[in-house]
Amino acid sequence: MPRCEQLPPAVDTPVDAVISRMRALDAALHPRDGVAVFNRVYLAVTEAVDRWVDTGRFVDAHAAITLDVRFAQRYLAAVEAVADERHPPACWRPLFQFRRHPGVRPLQFALAGINAHIGHDLALAVVDTCRTLGCAPVELEDEFDMVGDLLLSLEERIREDLMPDPDLFRIADPLTHLLGSWSLERARDAAWTAARALWALRELPDVAGEFTERLDTAVGFAGRMLLTPLTAPGVWQTDRLQSSGSSTGAISS
């Protein structure tokens, strides 16, 4: 399989810089802020990717780094848009709108963020990376699959860590039903198909733009469903989030 053109690593977009930004967000946000919940999950994934790069797990480390950073930049851009009182992409709006809702469980916040990032951002990040490296999506397939496998390996742990305690069983039943309707593996597969479609449409910007807009809207709709409130205020949240504050934070149940 042909490989991407080997370029020197981009000094302005290191994985370490992305990790630093995520850690700063984690420190700044209330731990039960819904964006904070996703940020901690994503920070763990990005740190794992960084370890894989350091230990030579990727065949093309530069391609993996570029994809990882382009991917993370889309999430961070959404955070910045909200902080600047601008609209983030539609796929991210449900998470920011419901981030302090007392009836939404931490696991819902985590998976809604993963849904937005995998369902929408990943396809665009693949195209961004191809343009940066001068290669086609097929040349990134190994790196894409390895990052996807890492996400899948963490999904089970995320669900275990964030599922309700036994005394909240009456919440767990509808939560299990709701979250069972969404699959990270299917979302990853759909992202790869979308990336290939967008690459094929790169000479038709109007069509590519419409495709991207429809994808953004559909992923946002799925995110809104994942964030359906399942409890009355105060059932799981012993300390309320303050109405003011910035926009991101941590895994906490």
PDB file of C-alpha atoms in Angstrom:
ATOM      1  CA  MET A   1       0.000   0.000   0.000  1.00  0.00           C
ATOM      2  CA  PRO A   2       1.407   3.446  -0.881  1.00  0.00           C
ATOM      3  CA  ARG A   3       2.248   5.642   2.051  1.00  0.00           C
ATOM      4  CA  CYS A   4       1.735   9.349   2.560  1.00  0.00           C
ATOM      5  CA  GLU A   5       4.523  11.641   1.529  1.00  0.00           C
ATOM      6  CA  GLN A   6       6.961  11.797   4.424  1.00  0.00           C
ATOM      7  CA  LEU A   7       7.174  15.376   5.657  1.00  0.00           C
ATOM      8  CA  PRO A   8       8.874  16.678   8.793  1.00  0.00           C
ATOM      9  CA  PRO A   9       6.492  16.906  11.762  1.00  0.00           C
ATOM     10  CA  ALA A  10       4.571  20.170  11.958  1.00  0.00           C
ATOM     11  CA  VAL A  11       6.119  22.138  14.786  1.00  0.00           C
ATOM     12  CA  ASP A  12       2.960  24.162  15.364  1.00  0.00           C
ATOM     13  CA  THR A  13       0.657  21.172  15.929  1.00  0.00           C
ATOM     14  CA  PRO A  14       2.365  18.631  18.238  1.00  0.00           C
ATOM     15  CA  VAL A  15       0.264  16.123  20.136  1.00  0.00           C
ATOM     16  CA  ASP A  16       1.846  17.427  23.350  1.00  0.00           C
ATOM     17  CA  ALA A  17       0.372  20.866  22.697  1.00  0.00           C
ATOM     18  CA  VAL A  18      -3.081  19.357  22.189  1.00  0.00           C
ATOM     19  CA  ILE A  19      -2.737  17.401  25.435  1.00  0.00           C
ATOM     20  CA  SER A  20      -1.710  20.567  27.276  1.00  0.00           C
ATOM     21  CA  ARG A  21      -4.813  22.380  26.067  1.00  0.00           C
ATOM     22  CA  MET A  22      -7.061  19.528  27.153  1.00  0.00           C
ATOM     23  CA  ARG A  23      -5.413  19.398  30.584  1.00  0.00           C
ATOM     24  CA  ALA A  24      -5.940  23.139  30.972  1.00  0.00           C
ATOM     25  CA  LEU A  25      -9.625  22.675  30.155  1.00  0.00           C
ATOM     26  CA  ASP A  26      -9.867  19.827  32.640  1.00  0.00           C
ATOM     27  CA  ALA A  27      -8.426  22.051  35.354  1.00  0.00           C
ATOM     28  CA  ALA A  28     -10.709  24.971  34.503  1.00  0.00           C
ATOM     29  CA  LEU A  29     -14.069  23.182  34.374  1.00  0.00           C
ATOM     30  CA  HIS A  30     -16.362  21.880  37.069  1.00  0.00           C
ATOM     31  CA  PRO A  31     -15.881  18.071  37.064  1.00  0.00           C
ATOM     32  CA  ARG A  32     -19.598  17.436  36.466  1.00  0.00           C
ATOM     33  CA  ASP A  33     -19.885  19.793  33.548  1.00  0.00           C
ATOM     34  CA  GLY A  34     -20.928  17.603  30.608  1.00  0.00           C
ATOM     35  CA  VAL A  35     -18.191  18.994  28.375  1.00  0.00           C
ATOM     36  CA  ALA A  36     -15.702  18.255  31.138  1.00  0.00           C
ATOM     37  CA  VAL A  37     -16.835  14.633  31.215  1.00  0.00           C
ATOM     38  CA  PHE A  38     -16.111  14.235  27.509  1.00  0.00           C
ATOM     39  CA  ASN A  39     -12.854  16.193  27.753  1.00  0.00           C
ATOM     40  CA  ARG A  40     -11.473  13.741  30.294  1.00  0.00           C
ATOM     41  CA  VAL A  41     -12.400  10.796  28.101  1.00  0.00           C
ATOM     42  CA  TYR A  42     -10.809  12.411  25.071  1.00  0.00           C
ATOM     43  CA  LEU A  43      -7.716  13.412  27.032  1.00  0.00           C
ATOM     44  CA  ALA A  44      -7.197   9.754  27.998  1.00  0.00           C
ATOM     45  CA  VAL A  45      -7.501   8.710  24.346  1.00  0.00           C
ATOM     46  CA  THR A  46      -5.072  11.392  23.151  1.00  0.00           C
ATOM     47  CA  GLU A  47      -2.538  10.465  25.820  1.00  0.00           C
ATOM     48  CA  ALA A  48      -2.801   6.832  24.712  1.00  0.00           C
ATOM     49  CA  VAL A  49      -2.204   7.817  21.073  1.00  0.00           C
ATOM     50  CA  ASP A  50       0.850   9.789  22.187  1.00  0.00           C
ATOM     51  CA  ARG A  51       2.214   6.699  23.985  1.00  0.00           C
ATOM     52  CA  TRP A  52       1.642   4.597  20.878  1.00  0.00           C
ATOM     53  CA  VAL A  53       3.592   7.143  18.809  1.00  0.00           C
ATOM     54  CA  ASP A  54       6.446   7.132  21.340  1.00  0.00           C
ATOM     55  CA  THR A  55       6.636   3.328  21.356  1.00  0.00           C
ATOM     56  CA  GLY A  56       6.567   2.970  17.569  1.00  0.00           C
ATOM     57  CA  ARG A  57       3.151   1.311  17.300  1.00  0.00           C
ATOM     58  CA  PHE A  58       2.260   3.254  14.129  1.00  0.00           C
ATOM     59  CA  VAL A  59       3.836   2.332  10.792  1.00  0.00           C
ATOM     60  CA  ASP A  60       3.727   5.973   9.716  1.00  0.00           C
ATOM     61  CA  ALA A  61       4.102   8.013  12.893  1.00  0.00           C
ATOM     62  CA  HIS A  62       3.932  11.358  11.103  1.00  0.00           C
ATOM     63  CA  ALA A  63       0.633  10.464   9.438  1.00  0.00           C
ATOM     64  CA  ALA A  64      -0.753   9.288  12.799  1.00  0.00           C
ATOM     65  CA  ILE A  65       0.342  12.489  14.538  1.00  0.00           C
ATOM     66  CA  THR A  66      -1.149  14.665  11.808  1.00  0.00           C
ATOM     67  CA  LEU A  67      -4.461  12.817  11.886  1.00  0.00           C
ATOM     68  CA  ASP A  68      -4.597  12.929  15.685  1.00  0.00           C
ATOM     69  CA  VAL A  69      -3.913  16.656  15.808  1.00  0.00           C
ATOM     70  CA  ARG A  70      -6.255  17.608  12.963  1.00  0.00           C
ATOM     71  CA  PHE A  71      -8.929  15.531  14.707  1.00  0.00           C
ATOM     72  CA  ALA A  72      -8.395  17.194  18.099  1.00  0.00           C
ATOM     73  CA  GLN A  73      -8.353  20.670  16.579  1.00  0.00           C
ATOM     74  CA  ARG A  74     -11.975  20.291  15.497  1.00  0.00           C
ATOM     75  CA  TYR A  75     -13.098  19.597  19.063  1.00  0.00           C
ATOM     76  CA  LEU A  76     -10.982  22.430  20.442  1.00  0.00           C
ATOM     77  CA  ALA A  77     -12.390  24.783  17.792  1.00  0.00           C
ATOM     78  CA  ALA A  78     -15.907  23.942  19.006  1.00  0.00           C
ATOM     79  CA  VAL A  79     -14.869  24.765  22.587  1.00  0.00           C
ATOM     80  CA  GLU A  80     -13.371  28.064  21.443  1.00  0.00           C
ATOM     81  CA  ALA A  81     -16.491  28.945  19.456  1.00  0.00           C
ATOM     82  CA  VAL A  82     -18.678  28.576  22.560  1.00  0.00           C
ATOM     83  CA  ALA A  83     -16.208  30.525  24.707  1.00  0.00           C
ATOM     84  CA  ASP A  84     -16.332  33.333  22.120  1.00  0.00           C
ATOM     85  CA  GLU A  85     -20.160  33.189  22.067  1.00  0.00           C
ATOM     86  CA  ARG A  86     -20.201  31.829  18.525  1.00  0.00           C
ATOM     87  CA  HIS A  87     -22.154  28.796  17.339  1.00  0.00           C
ATOM     88  CA  PRO A  88     -20.233  25.513  17.279  1.00  0.00           C
ATOM     89  CA  PRO A  89     -21.047  22.912  14.598  1.00  0.00           C
ATOM     90  CA  ALA A  90     -24.547  21.414  14.954  1.00  0.00           C
ATOM     91  CA  CYS A  91     -23.092  18.088  16.062  1.00  0.00           C
ATOM     92  CA  TRP A  92     -21.633  19.736  19.201  1.00  0.00           C
ATOM     93  CA  ARG A  93     -24.568  21.961  20.152  1.00  0.00           C
ATOM     94  CA  PRO A  94     -26.536  19.381  22.194  1.00  0.00           C
ATOM     95  CA  LEU A  95     -23.561  18.722  24.481  1.00  0.00           C
ATOM     96  CA  PHE A  96     -22.979  22.412  25.125  1.00  0.00           C
ATOM     97  CA  GLN A  97     -26.694  23.087  25.576  1.00  0.00           C
ATOM     98  CA  PHE A  98     -27.263  20.240  28.051  1.00  0.00           C
ATOM     99  CA  ARG A  99     -23.866  20.280  29.772  1.00  0.00           C
ATOM    100  CA  ARG A 100     -25.335  21.343  33.120  1.00  0.00           C
ATOM    101  CA  HIS A 101     -28.667  19.524  32.946  1.00  0.00           C
ATOM    102  CA  PRO A 102     -29.123  17.641  36.245  1.00  0.00           C
ATOM    103  CA  GLY A 103     -31.162  14.863  34.613  1.00  0.00           C
ATOM    104  CA  VAL A 104     -28.422  13.772  32.177  1.00  0.00           C
ATOM    105  CA  ARG A 105     -25.979  11.080  33.330  1.00  0.00           C
ATOM    106  CA  PRO A 106     -22.180  11.406  32.922  1.00  0.00           C
ATOM    107  CA  LEU A 107     -22.102   8.432  30.544  1.00  0.00           C
ATOM    108  CA  GLN A 108     -24.578  10.226  28.296  1.00  0.00           C
ATOM    109  CA  PHE A 109     -22.306  13.281  28.188  1.00  0.00           C
ATOM    110  CA  ALA A 110     -19.284  11.138  27.333  1.00  0.00           C
ATOM    111  CA  LEU A 111     -20.990   9.271  24.522  1.00  0.00           C
ATOM    112  CA  ALA A 112     -22.673  12.391  23.128  1.00  0.00           C
ATOM    113  CA  GLY A 113     -19.235  13.978  22.811  1.00  0.00           C
ATOM    114  CA  ILE A 114     -17.814  10.833  21.218  1.00  0.00           C
ATOM    115  CA  ASN A 115     -20.782  10.776  18.831  1.00  0.00           C
ATOM    116  CA  ALA A 116     -20.092  14.356  17.717  1.00  0.00           C
ATOM    117  CA  HIS A 117     -16.364  13.836  17.394  1.00  0.00           C
ATOM    118  CA  ILE A 118     -16.436  10.470  15.624  1.00  0.00           C
ATOM    119  CA  GLY A 119     -19.627  10.969  13.628  1.00  0.00           C
ATOM    120  CA  HIS A 120     -18.719  14.366  12.195  1.00  0.00           C
ATOM    121  CA  ASP A 121     -15.208  15.542  13.047  1.00  0.00           C
ATOM    122  CA  LEU A 122     -13.318  12.359  12.194  1.00  0.00           C
ATOM    123  CA  ALA A 123     -14.353  12.313   8.527  1.00  0.00           C
ATOM    124  CA  LEU A 124     -13.362  15.961   8.127  1.00  0.00           C
ATOM    125  CA  ALA A 125     -10.086  15.352   9.975  1.00  0.00           C
ATOM    126  CA  VAL A 126      -9.198  12.575   7.527  1.00  0.00           C
ATOM    127  CA  VAL A 127      -9.762  14.969   4.625  1.00  0.00           C
ATOM    128  CA  ASP A 128      -7.760  17.699   6.419  1.00  0.00           C
ATOM    129  CA  THR A 129      -4.907  15.242   6.917  1.00  0.00           C
ATOM    130  CA  CYS A 130      -4.958  14.092   3.298  1.00  0.00           C
ATOM    131  CA  ARG A 131      -4.702  17.682   2.126  1.00  0.00           C
ATOM    132  CA  THR A 132      -1.870  18.388   4.553  1.00  0.00           C
ATOM    133  CA  LEU A 133       0.139  15.297   3.595  1.00  0.00           C
ATOM    134  CA  GLY A 134      -0.747  15.154  -0.090  1.00  0.00           C
ATOM    135  CA  CYS A 135      -2.255  11.659   0.029  1.00  0.00           C
ATOM    136  CA  ALA A 136      -5.581   9.869  -0.435  1.00  0.00           C
ATOM    137  CA  PRO A 137      -7.674   8.430   2.427  1.00  0.00           C
ATOM    138  CA  VAL A 138      -6.682   4.875   1.541  1.00  0.00           C
ATOM    139  CA  GLU A 139      -3.109   5.765   2.491  1.00  0.00           C
ATOM    140  CA  LEU A 140      -4.269   6.655   6.007  1.00  0.00           C
ATOM    141  CA  GLU A 141      -6.355   3.534   6.537  1.00  0.00           C
ATOM    142  CA  ASP A 142      -3.840   1.803   8.822  1.00  0.00           C
ATOM    143  CA  GLU A 143      -3.553   4.842  11.105  1.00  0.00           C
ATOM    144  CA  PHE A 144      -7.323   5.365  11.031  1.00  0.00           C
ATOM    145  CA  ASP A 145      -7.949   1.750  12.018  1.00  0.00           C
ATOM    146  CA  MET A 146      -5.404   1.817  14.849  1.00  0.00           C
ATOM    147  CA  VAL A 147      -6.856   4.970  16.375  1.00  0.00           C
ATOM    148  CA  GLY A 148     -10.326   3.471  15.973  1.00  0.00           C
ATOM    149  CA  ASP A 149      -9.233   0.258  17.688  1.00  0.00           C
ATOM    150  CA  LEU A 150      -7.881   2.308  20.585  1.00  0.00           C
ATOM    151  CA  LEU A 151     -11.213   4.097  20.940  1.00  0.00           C
ATOM    152  CA  LEU A 152     -13.063   0.786  20.910  1.00  0.00           C
ATOM    153  CA  SER A 153     -10.798  -0.624  23.597  1.00  0.00           C
ATOM    154  CA  LEU A 154     -11.595   2.348  25.827  1.00  0.00           C
ATOM    155  CA  GLU A 155     -15.349   2.357  25.196  1.00  0.00           C
ATOM    156  CA  GLU A 156     -16.069  -0.602  27.484  1.00  0.00           C
ATOM    157  CA  ARG A 157     -14.018   0.954  30.285  1.00  0.00           C
ATOM    158  CA  ILE A 158     -15.837   4.255  29.836  1.00  0.00           C
ATOM    159  CA  ARG A 159     -19.217   2.554  30.095  1.00  0.00           C
ATOM    160  CA  GLU A 160     -18.144   0.632  33.206  1.00  0.00           C
ATOM    161  CA  ASP A 161     -16.697   3.713  34.909  1.00  0.00           C
ATOM    162  CA  LEU A 162     -19.707   5.922  34.219  1.00  0.00           C
ATOM    163  CA  MET A 163     -22.686   3.584  34.592  1.00  0.00           C
ATOM    164  CA  PRO A 164     -24.907   4.389  37.583  1.00  0.00           C
ATOM    165  CA  ASP A 165     -24.380   2.732  40.945  1.00  0.00           C
ATOM    166  CA  PRO A 166     -26.620  -0.241  41.919  1.00  0.00           C
ATOM    167  CA  ASP A 167     -28.882   1.987  44.004  1.00  0.00           C
ATOM    168  CA  LEU A 168     -29.741   3.881  40.840  1.00  0.00           C
ATOM    169  CA  PHE A 169     -30.981   0.770  39.055  1.00  0.00           C
ATOM    170  CA  ARG A 170     -34.238   2.435  38.132  1.00  0.00           C
ATOM    171  CA  ILE A 171     -32.181   4.913  36.113  1.00  0.00           C
ATOM    172  CA  ALA A 172     -29.883   2.277  34.671  1.00  0.00           C
ATOM    173  CA  ASP A 173     -32.675   0.430  32.857  1.00  0.00           C
ATOM    174  CA  PRO A 174     -33.717   3.313  30.535  1.00  0.00           C
ATOM    175  CA  LEU A 175     -30.087   4.425  30.289  1.00  0.00           C
ATOM    176  CA  THR A 176     -29.004   0.982  29.106  1.00  0.00           C
ATOM    177  CA  HIS A 177     -31.818   0.961  26.564  1.00  0.00           C
ATOM    178  CA  LEU A 178     -30.927   4.426  25.266  1.00  0.00           C
ATOM    179  CA  LEU A 179     -27.202   3.858  24.969  1.00  0.00           C
ATOM    180  CA  GLY A 180     -27.644   0.405  23.466  1.00  0.00           C
ATOM    181  CA  SER A 181     -29.008   2.131  20.353  1.00  0.00           C
ATOM    182  CA  TRP A 182     -25.627   3.757  19.610  1.00  0.00           C
ATOM    183  CA  SER A 183     -22.403   2.013  18.592  1.00  0.00           C
ATOM    184  CA  LEU A 184     -18.930   3.516  18.428  1.00  0.00           C
ATOM    185  CA  GLU A 185     -17.870   0.842  15.958  1.00  0.00           C
ATOM    186  CA  ARG A 186     -20.714   1.685  13.574  1.00  0.00           C
ATOM    187  CA  ALA A 187     -19.978   5.398  13.977  1.00  0.00           C
ATOM    188  CA  ARG A 188     -16.311   4.793  13.119  1.00  0.00           C
ATOM    189  CA  ASP A 189     -17.231   2.788  10.016  1.00  0.00           C
ATOM    190  CA  ALA A 190     -19.634   5.515   8.905  1.00  0.00           C
ATOM    191  CA  ALA A 191     -16.909   8.148   9.430  1.00  0.00           C
ATOM    192  CA  TRP A 192     -14.551   6.269   7.118  1.00  0.00           C
ATOM    193  CA  THR A 193     -17.254   6.059   4.429  1.00  0.00           C
ATOM    194  CA  ALA A 194     -17.993   9.767   4.834  1.00  0.00           C
ATOM    195  CA  ALA A 195     -14.296  10.645   4.565  1.00  0.00           C
ATOM    196  CA  ARG A 196     -13.958   8.707   1.328  1.00  0.00           C
ATOM    197  CA  ALA A 197     -17.112  10.350  -0.049  1.00  0.00           C
ATOM    198  CA  LEU A 198     -15.870  13.841   0.847  1.00  0.00           C
ATOM    199  CA  TRP A 199     -12.516  13.131  -0.768  1.00  0.00           C
ATOM    200  CA  ALA A 200     -14.266  11.960  -3.951  1.00  0.00           C
ATOM    201  CA  LEU A 201     -16.321  15.177  -3.895  1.00  0.00           C
ATOM    202  CA  ARG A 202     -13.353  17.501  -3.379  1.00  0.00           C
ATOM    203  CA  GLU A 203     -13.667  18.851  -6.939  1.00  0.00           C
ATOM    204  CA  LEU A 204     -17.360  19.606  -6.313  1.00  0.00           C
ATOM    205  CA  PRO A 205     -17.242  22.050  -3.382  1.00  0.00           C
ATOM    206  CA  ASP A 206     -20.967  22.860  -3.450  1.00  0.00           C
ATOM    207  CA  VAL A 207     -21.926  19.201  -3.213  1.00  0.00           C
ATOM    208  CA  ALA A 208     -19.229  18.511  -0.609  1.00  0.00           C
ATOM    209  CA  GLY A 209     -20.473  21.447   1.451  1.00  0.00           C
ATOM    210  CA  GLU A 210     -24.058  20.221   1.345  1.00  0.00           C
ATOM    211  CA  PHE A 211     -22.932  16.694   2.274  1.00  0.00           C
ATOM    212  CA  THR A 212     -20.967  18.058   5.239  1.00  0.00           C
ATOM    213  CA  GLU A 213     -23.904  20.172   6.419  1.00  0.00           C
ATOM    214  CA  ARG A 214     -26.276  17.200   6.270  1.00  0.00           C
ATOM    215  CA  LEU A 215     -23.765  15.045   8.139  1.00  0.00           C
ATOM    216  CA  ASP A 216     -23.380  17.702  10.827  1.00  0.00           C
ATOM    217  CA  THR A 217     -27.151  17.977  11.281  1.00  0.00           C
ATOM    218  CA  ALA A 218     -27.705  14.206  11.442  1.00  0.00           C
ATOM    219  CA  VAL A 219     -24.960  13.683  14.002  1.00  0.00           C
ATOM    220  CA  GLY A 220     -26.338  16.551  16.081  1.00  0.00           C
ATOM    221  CA  PHE A 221     -29.768  14.938  16.062  1.00  0.00           C
ATOM    222  CA  ALA A 222     -28.273  11.654  17.326  1.00  0.00           C
ATOM    223  CA  GLY A 223     -26.441  13.566  20.044  1.00  0.00           C
ATOM    224  CA  ARG A 224     -29.668  15.200  21.173  1.00  0.00           C
ATOM    225  CA  MET A 225     -31.244  11.754  21.547  1.00  0.00           C
ATOM    226  CA  LEU A 226     -28.273  10.486  23.571  1.00  0.00           C
ATOM    227  CA  LEU A 227     -28.748  13.396  25.975  1.00  0.00           C
ATOM    228  CA  THR A 228     -32.410  12.699  26.719  1.00  0.00           C
ATOM    229  CA  PRO A 229     -32.811  13.540  30.450  1.00  0.00           C
ATOM    230  CA  LEU A 230     -33.510  10.361  32.424  1.00  0.00           C
ATOM    231  CA  THR A 231     -33.809  11.628  36.005  1.00  0.00           C
ATOM    232  CA  ALA A 232     -35.403  14.414  37.953  1.00  0.00           C
ATOM    233  CA  PRO A 233     -33.083  17.167  39.223  1.00  0.00           C
ATOM    234  CA  GLY A 234     -31.149  16.185  42.314  1.00  0.00           C
ATOM    235  CA  VAL A 235     -31.363  12.376  41.920  1.00  0.00           C
ATOM    236  CA  TRP A 236     -27.722  11.879  41.031  1.00  0.00           C
ATOM    237  CA  GLN A 237     -26.242  15.331  41.330  1.00  0.00           C
ATOM    238  CA  THR A 238     -25.496  16.143  44.937  1.00  0.00           C
ATOM    239  CA  ASP A 239     -23.856  19.452  44.236  1.00  0.00           C
ATOM    240  CA  ARG A 240     -25.223  21.717  41.556  1.00  0.00           C
ATOM    241  CA  LEU A 241     -23.096  23.215  38.856  1.00  0.00           C
ATOM    242  CA  GLN A 242     -22.845  26.923  39.126  1.00  0.00           C
ATOM    243  CA  SER A 243     -24.703  28.711  36.384  1.00  0.00           C
ATOM    244  CA  SER A 244     -21.560  30.550  35.378  1.00  0.00           C
ATOM    245  CA  GLY A 245     -18.281  29.057  34.240  1.00  0.00           C
ATOM    246  CA  SER A 246     -16.236  28.183  31.186  1.00  0.00           C
ATOM    247  CA  SER A 247     -16.806  25.428  28.702  1.00  0.00           C
ATOM    248  CA  THR A 248     -15.173  21.958  29.392  1.00  0.00           C
ATOM    249  CA  GLY A 249     -13.869  19.234  32.016  1.00  0.00           C
ATOM    250  CA  ALA A 250     -13.730  15.373  33.408  1.00  0.00           C
ATOM    251  CA  ILE A 251     -14.980  11.764  33.922  1.00  0.00           C
ATOM    252  CA  SER A 252     -16.967  11.679  37.120  1.00  0.00           C
ATOM    253  CA  SER A 253     -20.104   9.828  38.047  1.00  0.00           C
TER     254      SER A 253
END
